Coordinates of C-alpha atoms in Angstrom, one line a residue:
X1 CA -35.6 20.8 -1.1
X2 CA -35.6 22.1 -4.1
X3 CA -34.1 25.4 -5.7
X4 CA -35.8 27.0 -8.6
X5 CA -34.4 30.4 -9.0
X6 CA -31.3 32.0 -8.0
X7 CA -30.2 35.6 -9.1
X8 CA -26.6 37.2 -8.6
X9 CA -25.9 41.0 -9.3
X10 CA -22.4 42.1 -8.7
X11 CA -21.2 38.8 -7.3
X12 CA -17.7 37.6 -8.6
X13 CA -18.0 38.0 -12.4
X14 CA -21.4 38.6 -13.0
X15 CA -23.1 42.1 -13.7
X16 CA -27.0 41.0 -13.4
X17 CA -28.1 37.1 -13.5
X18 CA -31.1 35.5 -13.3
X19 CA -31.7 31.6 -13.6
X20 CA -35.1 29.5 -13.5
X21 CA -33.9 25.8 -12.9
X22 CA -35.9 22.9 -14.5
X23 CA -34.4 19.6 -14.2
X24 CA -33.3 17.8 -10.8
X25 CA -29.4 17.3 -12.3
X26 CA -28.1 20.9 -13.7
X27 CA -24.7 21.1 -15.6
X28 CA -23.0 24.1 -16.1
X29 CA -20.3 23.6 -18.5
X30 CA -17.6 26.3 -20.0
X31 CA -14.4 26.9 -19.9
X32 CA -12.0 27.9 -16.7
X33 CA -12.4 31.6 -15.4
X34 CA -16.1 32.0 -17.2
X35 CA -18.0 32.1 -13.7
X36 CA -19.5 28.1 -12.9
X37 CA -18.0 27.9 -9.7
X38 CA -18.5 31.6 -8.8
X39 CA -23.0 30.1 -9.4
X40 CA -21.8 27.5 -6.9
X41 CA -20.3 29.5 -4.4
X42 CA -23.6 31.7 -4.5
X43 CA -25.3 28.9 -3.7
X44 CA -22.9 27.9 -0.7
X45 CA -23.3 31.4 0.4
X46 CA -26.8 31.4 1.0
X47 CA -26.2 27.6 2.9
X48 CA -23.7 28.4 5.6
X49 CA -22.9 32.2 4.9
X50 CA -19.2 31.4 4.3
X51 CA -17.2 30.0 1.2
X52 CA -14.5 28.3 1.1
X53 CA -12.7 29.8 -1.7
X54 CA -12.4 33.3 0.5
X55 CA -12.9 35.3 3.9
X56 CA -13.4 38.6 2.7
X57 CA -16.5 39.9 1.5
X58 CA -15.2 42.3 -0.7
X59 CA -13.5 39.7 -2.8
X60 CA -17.3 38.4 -3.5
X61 CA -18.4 41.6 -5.0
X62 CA -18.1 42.5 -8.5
X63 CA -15.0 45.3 -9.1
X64 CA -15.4 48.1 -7.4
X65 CA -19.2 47.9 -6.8
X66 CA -20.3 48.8 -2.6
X67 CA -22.5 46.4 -2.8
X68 CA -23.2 42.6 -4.3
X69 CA -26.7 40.2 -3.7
X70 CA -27.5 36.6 -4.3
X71 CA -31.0 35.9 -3.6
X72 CA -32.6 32.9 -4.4
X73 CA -36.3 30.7 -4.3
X74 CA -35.9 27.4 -2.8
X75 CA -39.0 25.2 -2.4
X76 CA -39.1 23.0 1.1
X77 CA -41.3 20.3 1.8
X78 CA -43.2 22.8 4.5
X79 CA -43.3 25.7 1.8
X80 CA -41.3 28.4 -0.5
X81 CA -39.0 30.5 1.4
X82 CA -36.9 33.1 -0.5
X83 CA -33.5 34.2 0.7
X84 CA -31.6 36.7 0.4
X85 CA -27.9 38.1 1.4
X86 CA -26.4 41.3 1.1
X87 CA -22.4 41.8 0.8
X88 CA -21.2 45.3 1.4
X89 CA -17.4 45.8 0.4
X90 CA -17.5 47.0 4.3
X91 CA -18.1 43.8 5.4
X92 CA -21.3 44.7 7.0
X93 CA -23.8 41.9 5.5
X94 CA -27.5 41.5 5.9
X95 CA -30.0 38.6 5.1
X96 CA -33.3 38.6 4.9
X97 CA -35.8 35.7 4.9
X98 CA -39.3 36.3 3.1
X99 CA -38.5 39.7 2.1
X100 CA -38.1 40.1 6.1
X101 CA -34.4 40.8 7.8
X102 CA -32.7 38.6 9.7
X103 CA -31.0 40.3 12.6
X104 CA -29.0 37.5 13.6
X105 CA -26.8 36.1 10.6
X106 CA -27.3 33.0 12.9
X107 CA -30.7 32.5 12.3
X108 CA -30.9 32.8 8.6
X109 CA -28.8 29.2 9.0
X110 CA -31.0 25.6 8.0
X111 CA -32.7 27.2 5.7
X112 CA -30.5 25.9 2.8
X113 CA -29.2 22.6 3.3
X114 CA -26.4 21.9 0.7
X115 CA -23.3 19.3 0.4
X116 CA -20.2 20.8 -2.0
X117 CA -18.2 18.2 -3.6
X118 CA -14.8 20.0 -5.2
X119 CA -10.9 19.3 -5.8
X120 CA -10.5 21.4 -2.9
X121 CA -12.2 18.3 -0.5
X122 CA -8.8 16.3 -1.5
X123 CA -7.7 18.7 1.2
X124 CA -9.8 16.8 3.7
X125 CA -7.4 13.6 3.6
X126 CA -4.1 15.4 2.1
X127 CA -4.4 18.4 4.2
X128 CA -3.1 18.9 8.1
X129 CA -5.8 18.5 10.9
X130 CA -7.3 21.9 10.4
X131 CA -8.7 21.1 7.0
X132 CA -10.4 18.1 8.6
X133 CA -11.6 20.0 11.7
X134 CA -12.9 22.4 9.0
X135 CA -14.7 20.0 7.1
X136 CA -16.8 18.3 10.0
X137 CA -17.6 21.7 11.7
X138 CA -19.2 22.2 8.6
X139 CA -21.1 19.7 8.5
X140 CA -22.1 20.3 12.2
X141 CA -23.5 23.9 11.3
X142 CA -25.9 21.8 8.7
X143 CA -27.0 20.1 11.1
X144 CA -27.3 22.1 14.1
X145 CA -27.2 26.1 13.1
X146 CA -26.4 26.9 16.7
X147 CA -23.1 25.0 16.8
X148 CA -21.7 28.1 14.5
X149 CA -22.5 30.2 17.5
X150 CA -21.0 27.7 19.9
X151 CA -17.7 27.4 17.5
X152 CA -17.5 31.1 17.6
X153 CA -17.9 31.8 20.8
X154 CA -14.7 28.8 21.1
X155 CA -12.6 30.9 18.7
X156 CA -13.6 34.1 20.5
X157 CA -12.1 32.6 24.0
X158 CA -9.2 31.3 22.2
X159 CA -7.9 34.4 20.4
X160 CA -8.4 36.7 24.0
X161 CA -6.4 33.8 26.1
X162 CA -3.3 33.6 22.8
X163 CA -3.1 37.4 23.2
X164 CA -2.7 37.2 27.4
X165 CA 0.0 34.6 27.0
X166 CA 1.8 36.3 23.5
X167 CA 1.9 39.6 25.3
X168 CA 3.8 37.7 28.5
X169 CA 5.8 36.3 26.3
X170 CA 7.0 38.8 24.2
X171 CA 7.0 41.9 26.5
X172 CA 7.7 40.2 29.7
X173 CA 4.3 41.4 31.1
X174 CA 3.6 39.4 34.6
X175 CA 0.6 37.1 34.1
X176 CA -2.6 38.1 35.9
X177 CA -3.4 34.5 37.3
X178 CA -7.0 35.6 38.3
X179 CA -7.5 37.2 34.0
X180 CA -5.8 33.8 33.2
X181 CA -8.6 31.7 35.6
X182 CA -10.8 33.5 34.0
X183 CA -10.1 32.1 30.4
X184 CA -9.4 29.4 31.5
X185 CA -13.3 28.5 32.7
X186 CA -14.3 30.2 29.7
X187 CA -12.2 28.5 27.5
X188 CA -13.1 24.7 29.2
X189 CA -17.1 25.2 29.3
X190 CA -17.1 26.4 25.2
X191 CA -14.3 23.3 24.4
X192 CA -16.0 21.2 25.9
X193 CA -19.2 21.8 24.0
X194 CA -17.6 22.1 20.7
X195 CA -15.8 18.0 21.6
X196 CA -18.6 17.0 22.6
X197 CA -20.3 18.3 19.3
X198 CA -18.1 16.5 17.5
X199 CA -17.9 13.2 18.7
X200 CA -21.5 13.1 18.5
X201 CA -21.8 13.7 14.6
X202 CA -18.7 11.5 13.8
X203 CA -20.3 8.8 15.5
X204 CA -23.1 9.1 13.3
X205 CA -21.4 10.1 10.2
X206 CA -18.5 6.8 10.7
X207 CA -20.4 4.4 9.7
X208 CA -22.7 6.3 7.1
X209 CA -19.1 7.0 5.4
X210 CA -17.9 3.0 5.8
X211 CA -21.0 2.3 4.5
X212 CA -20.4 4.1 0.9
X213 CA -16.4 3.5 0.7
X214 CA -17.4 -0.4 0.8
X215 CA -19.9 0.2 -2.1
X216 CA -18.2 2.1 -3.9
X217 CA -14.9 0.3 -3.5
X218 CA -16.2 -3.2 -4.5
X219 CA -15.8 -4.2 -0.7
X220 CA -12.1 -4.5 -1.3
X221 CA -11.5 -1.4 1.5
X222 CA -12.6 -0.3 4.9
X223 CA -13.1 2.9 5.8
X224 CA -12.5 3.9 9.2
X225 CA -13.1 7.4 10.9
X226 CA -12.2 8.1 14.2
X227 CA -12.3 11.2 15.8
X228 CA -9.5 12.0 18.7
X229 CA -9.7 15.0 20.2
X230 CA -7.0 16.8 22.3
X231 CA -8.5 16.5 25.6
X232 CA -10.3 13.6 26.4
X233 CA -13.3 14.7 28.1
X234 CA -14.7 12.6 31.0
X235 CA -17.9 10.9 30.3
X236 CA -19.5 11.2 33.6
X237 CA -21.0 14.8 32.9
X238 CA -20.3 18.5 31.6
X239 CA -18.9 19.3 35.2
X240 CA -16.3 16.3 34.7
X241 CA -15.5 16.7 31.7
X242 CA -14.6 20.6 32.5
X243 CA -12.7 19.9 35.5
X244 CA -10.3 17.5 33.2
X245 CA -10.0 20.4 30.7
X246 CA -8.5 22.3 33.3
X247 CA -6.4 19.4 34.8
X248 CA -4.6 19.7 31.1
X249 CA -5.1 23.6 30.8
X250 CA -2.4 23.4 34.0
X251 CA 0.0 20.2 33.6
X252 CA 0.5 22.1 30.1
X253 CA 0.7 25.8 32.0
X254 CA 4.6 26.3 32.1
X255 CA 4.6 25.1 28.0
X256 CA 2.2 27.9 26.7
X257 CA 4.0 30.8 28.9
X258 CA 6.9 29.5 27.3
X259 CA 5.5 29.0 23.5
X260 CA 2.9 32.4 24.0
X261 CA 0.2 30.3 22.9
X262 CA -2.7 27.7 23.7
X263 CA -1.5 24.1 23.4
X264 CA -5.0 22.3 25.2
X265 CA -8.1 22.2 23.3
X266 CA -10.6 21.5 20.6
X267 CA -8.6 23.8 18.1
X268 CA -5.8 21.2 18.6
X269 CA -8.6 17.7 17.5
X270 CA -7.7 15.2 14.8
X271 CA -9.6 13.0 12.9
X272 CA -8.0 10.0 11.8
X273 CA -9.0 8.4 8.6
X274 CA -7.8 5.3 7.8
X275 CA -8.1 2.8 4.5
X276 CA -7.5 -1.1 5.8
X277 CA -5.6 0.4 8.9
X278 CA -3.3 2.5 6.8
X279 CA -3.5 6.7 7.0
X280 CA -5.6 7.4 4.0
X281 CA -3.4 10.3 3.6
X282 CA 0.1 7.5 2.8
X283 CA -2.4 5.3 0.8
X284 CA -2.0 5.5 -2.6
X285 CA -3.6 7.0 -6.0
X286 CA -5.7 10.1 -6.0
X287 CA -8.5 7.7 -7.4
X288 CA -8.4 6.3 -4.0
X289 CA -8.7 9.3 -1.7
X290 CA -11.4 10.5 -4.6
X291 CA -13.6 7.3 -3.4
X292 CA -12.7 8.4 0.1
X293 CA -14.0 11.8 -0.4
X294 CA -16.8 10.6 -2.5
X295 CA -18.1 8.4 0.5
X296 CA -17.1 11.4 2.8
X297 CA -19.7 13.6 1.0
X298 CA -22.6 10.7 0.5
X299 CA -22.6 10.5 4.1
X300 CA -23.5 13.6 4.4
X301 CA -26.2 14.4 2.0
X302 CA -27.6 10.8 3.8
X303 CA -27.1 12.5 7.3
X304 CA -28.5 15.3 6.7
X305 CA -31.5 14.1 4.6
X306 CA -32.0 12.2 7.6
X307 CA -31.9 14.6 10.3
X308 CA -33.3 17.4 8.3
X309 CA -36.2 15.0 6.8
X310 CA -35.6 17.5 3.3
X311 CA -32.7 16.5 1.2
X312 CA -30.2 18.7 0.5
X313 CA -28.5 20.3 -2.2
X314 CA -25.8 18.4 -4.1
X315 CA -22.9 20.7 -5.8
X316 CA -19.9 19.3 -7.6
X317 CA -17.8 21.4 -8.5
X318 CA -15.1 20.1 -11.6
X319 CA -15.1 16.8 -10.0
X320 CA -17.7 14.3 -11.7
X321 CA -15.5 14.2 -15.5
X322 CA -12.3 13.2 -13.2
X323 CA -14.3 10.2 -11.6
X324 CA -14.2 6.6 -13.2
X325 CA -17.5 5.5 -15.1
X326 CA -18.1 3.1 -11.8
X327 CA -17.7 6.0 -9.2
X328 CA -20.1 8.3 -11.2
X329 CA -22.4 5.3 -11.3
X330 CA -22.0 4.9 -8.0
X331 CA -23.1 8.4 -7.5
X332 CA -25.8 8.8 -9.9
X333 CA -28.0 5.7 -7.9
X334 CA -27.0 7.3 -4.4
X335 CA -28.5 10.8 -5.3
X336 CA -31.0 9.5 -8.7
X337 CA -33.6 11.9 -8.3
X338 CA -33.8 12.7 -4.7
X339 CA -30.9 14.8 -4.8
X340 CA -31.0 18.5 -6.9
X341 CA -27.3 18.6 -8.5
X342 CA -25.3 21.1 -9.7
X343 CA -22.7 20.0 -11.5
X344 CA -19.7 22.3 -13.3
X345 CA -17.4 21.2 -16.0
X346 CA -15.8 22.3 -19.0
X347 CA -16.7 19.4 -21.3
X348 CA -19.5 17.5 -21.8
X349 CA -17.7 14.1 -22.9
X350 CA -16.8 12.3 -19.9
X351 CA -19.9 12.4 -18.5
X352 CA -22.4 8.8 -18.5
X353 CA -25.3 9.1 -21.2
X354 CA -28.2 9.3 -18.1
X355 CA -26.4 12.2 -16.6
X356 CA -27.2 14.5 -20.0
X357 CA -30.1 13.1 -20.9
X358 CA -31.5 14.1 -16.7
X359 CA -29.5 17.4 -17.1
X360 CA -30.7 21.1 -18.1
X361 CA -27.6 22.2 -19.6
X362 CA -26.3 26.0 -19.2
X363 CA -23.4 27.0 -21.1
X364 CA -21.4 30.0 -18.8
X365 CA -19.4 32.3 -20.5
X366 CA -17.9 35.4 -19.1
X367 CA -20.3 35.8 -15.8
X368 CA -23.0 35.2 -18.1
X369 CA -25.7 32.3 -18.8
X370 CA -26.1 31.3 -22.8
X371 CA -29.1 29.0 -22.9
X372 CA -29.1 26.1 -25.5
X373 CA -31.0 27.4 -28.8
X374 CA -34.4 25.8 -29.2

C-alpha cells in the first residue's frame, strides 16, 4: 500500500495541511516541538484509531477548536480508498470510508496497515508486562480488526467484575455468588479468546523476530519470545480450556475478595523475551534492546505483508539517526522499496547516503510543511 496524500486541519499543531507524497522513503526533518511526530501520529490514527502518545481525543485537536480531521488517500493493490476521521473535543468520533460513514469505528479497521518504530518501543523490553501485552495486541488488531472487539469486550468484563469485588471489599457489601457466576462465565469465554489470540500470533511472530535479531546481530545472539499467559488454557477445546479458567477463577476466590480485585486472566499475560537465555530487559546497552526492537518491528511489517498480501506502512519516529550505520543498513535492505517510510529527525547528518538520495525531504516548522526550493 501506498499513501499519497494525507491532510490535517486542527490536529495537534497544525491549522490546515495538505501533503502530496512522491518518493517511497519520506523524511521529515526539524527541530523538537515543530509537529513531525504530530504527521505520524495522524497516520497511526487513521491505522488503528488510537495513538500511543494519548487517550483523549481532545488532546488531538488543535486549541480550543470542537472539532479536528485527518483524512488521507491511500492506494491498495485492489484500488484507492480515502479515509477519513473526525475528532470532536466530546469525544464522539466518526470515520468515513469513500466519502461514506462508518457506523462501526470497528469496521473502518485493515484498511491502513502501518508498523511505528519510536523511542517509546524501548518500552516493550524495559517496560512491565503491560507495555508488552500492549504491543502484541497491537499487532493482533493489524492483523485481525475483530480482535479490538474481542479485547474490548475482555476489558469490558473485567472492569464490571473489579467493581463487584472493590465494592465488597471496601463497603462490606455481601457478594451476590449468582452476579459473581455470572462474570465469571463471561469473563472465561472472552479470556479465553483473547489467550488464545495471542498464542497464535506469537507463534508466528517468534520466529519471524529470531529471524531478524540473528541478521542483524551478526549471528552472535538468539532471540527468544515466549508468550506465558496467566491461565494455561487446556488444549483439548474452548469448552476445556473455559472450565480450567474457572478452576483458577475459584482456587484464587478467597485472594480477590481479599485484594478487591481480579488476580486470573489474560490482563495478568507475560511475554518473556530473552537474548542467549538472559531477560533482554537485564541484558546490556540500549544498542542492544534497539536491535531487539528493531527485529521486533521487521517481524511485523513481514507478518503482516504476509497475511495482508499489501505491505504496510513503515513509521520511525526519531529513531533511524540513533541506529549504527550496520542497523540502518540492516533496515534499509529489509524494507528497500517495498516498504513506504516515514521517517522523522532533526538532522539530516546521520543518515546513510541511499537513504537521502531515495527520500522526498519536508522540512516541518511550527505545524507547517516548508518544501525544499526548486
Amino acid at each position: 500500500m501506498y499513501l499519497s496524500s494525507l491532510s490535517l486541519r486542527h490536529f495537534r499543531n497544525y491549522i490546515e495541511q495538505h501533503v502530496d507524497f512522491s518518493a517511497p522513503k519520506v523524511i521529515l526533518v526539524g527541530q523538537n516541538a515543530q509537529g513531525k511526530s504530530n504527521l505520524l501520529e495522524g497516520i497511526e490514527l487513521l491505522s488503528t484509531l488510537r495513538s500511543h502518545r494519548t487517550s483523549r481525543d481532545q488532546d488531538l485537536i488543535r486549541d480550543a477548536e470542537p472539532i479536528g480531521q485527518i483524512s488521507a488517500i491511500l492506494e491498495r493493490q485492489s484500488g484507492s480508498v480515502d479515509l477519513k476521521l473526525t475528532l470532536r473535543s466530546n469525544g464522539r468520533r466518526t470515520v468515513a470510508v469513500n466519502s461514506e460513514a462508518v457506523r462501526r469505528q470497528l469496521d473502518f479497521l485493515g484498511n491502513l496497515n502501518a508498523v511505528q518504530f519510536s523511542t517509546l518501543d524501548l518500552d516493550i523490553v524495559r517496560g512491565g508486562p503491560a507495555e508488552r501485552r500492549q504491543w502484541l495486541d497491537a499487532v493482533l488488531i493489524q492483523l485481525e480488526p475483530l480482535a479490538a472487539y474481542v479485547l474490548q469486550q475482555y476489558q469490558h468484563v473485567l472492569k464490571q467484575r473489579n467493581a463487584l469485588l472493590k465494592q465488597h471489599r471496601v463497603h462490606g457489601t455481601p457478594l451476590d455468588p449468582q452476579q459473581l457466576d455470572l462474570w465469571n462465565q463471561q469473563l472465561a469465554t472472552a479470556g479465553v479468546r483473547v489467550i488464545e489470540r495471542r498464542r497464535r500470533l506469537l507463534e508466528r511472530l517468534a520466529p519471524l523476530a529470531a529471524h531478524w535479531h540473528s541478521r542483524i546481530s551478526g549471528h552472535h545472539e538468539q532471540l527468544q519470545l515466549v508468550y506465558q499467559p496467566n491461565v494455561e488454557p487446556e488444549p483439548q477445546s474452548p469448552e476445556a480450556a473455559q472450565s480450567h479458567f474457572l478452576a483458577q477463577l475459584q482456587d484464587k476466590s478467597t485472594a480477590e475478595q481479599y485484594q478487591g480485585q481480579t488476580l486470573v486472566g489474560p490482563h495478568r499475560d507475560e511475554i518473556s523475551m530473552t537474548l542467549n537465555q538472559t531477560p533482554a530487559r537485564q541484558y546490556g546497552s540500549q544498542g542492544q534492546q534497539r536491535t531487539l526492537i528493531l527485529a521486533l518491528k521487521l517481524a511485523e511489517l513481514t507478518l503482516i505483508d504476509e497475511v495482508v498480501g499489501d505491505p504496510p506502512l513503515l513509521l520511525l519516529d526519531d529513531v533511524l539517526a540513533e541506529l549504527d550505520l550496520n542497523r540502518q543498513n540492516q533496515l534499509l535492505d529489509a524494507i528497500q522499496e517495498r516498504f513506504q517510510t516515514f521517517i522523522t529527525t532533526t538532522h539530516l547528518g546521520a543518515f546513510d547516503a541511499n537513504w537521502l538520495h531515495a527520500a522526498q525531504i519536508l522540512t516541518v516548522e511550527s505545524g507547517r510543511l516548508v518544501w525544499p526550493k526548486a
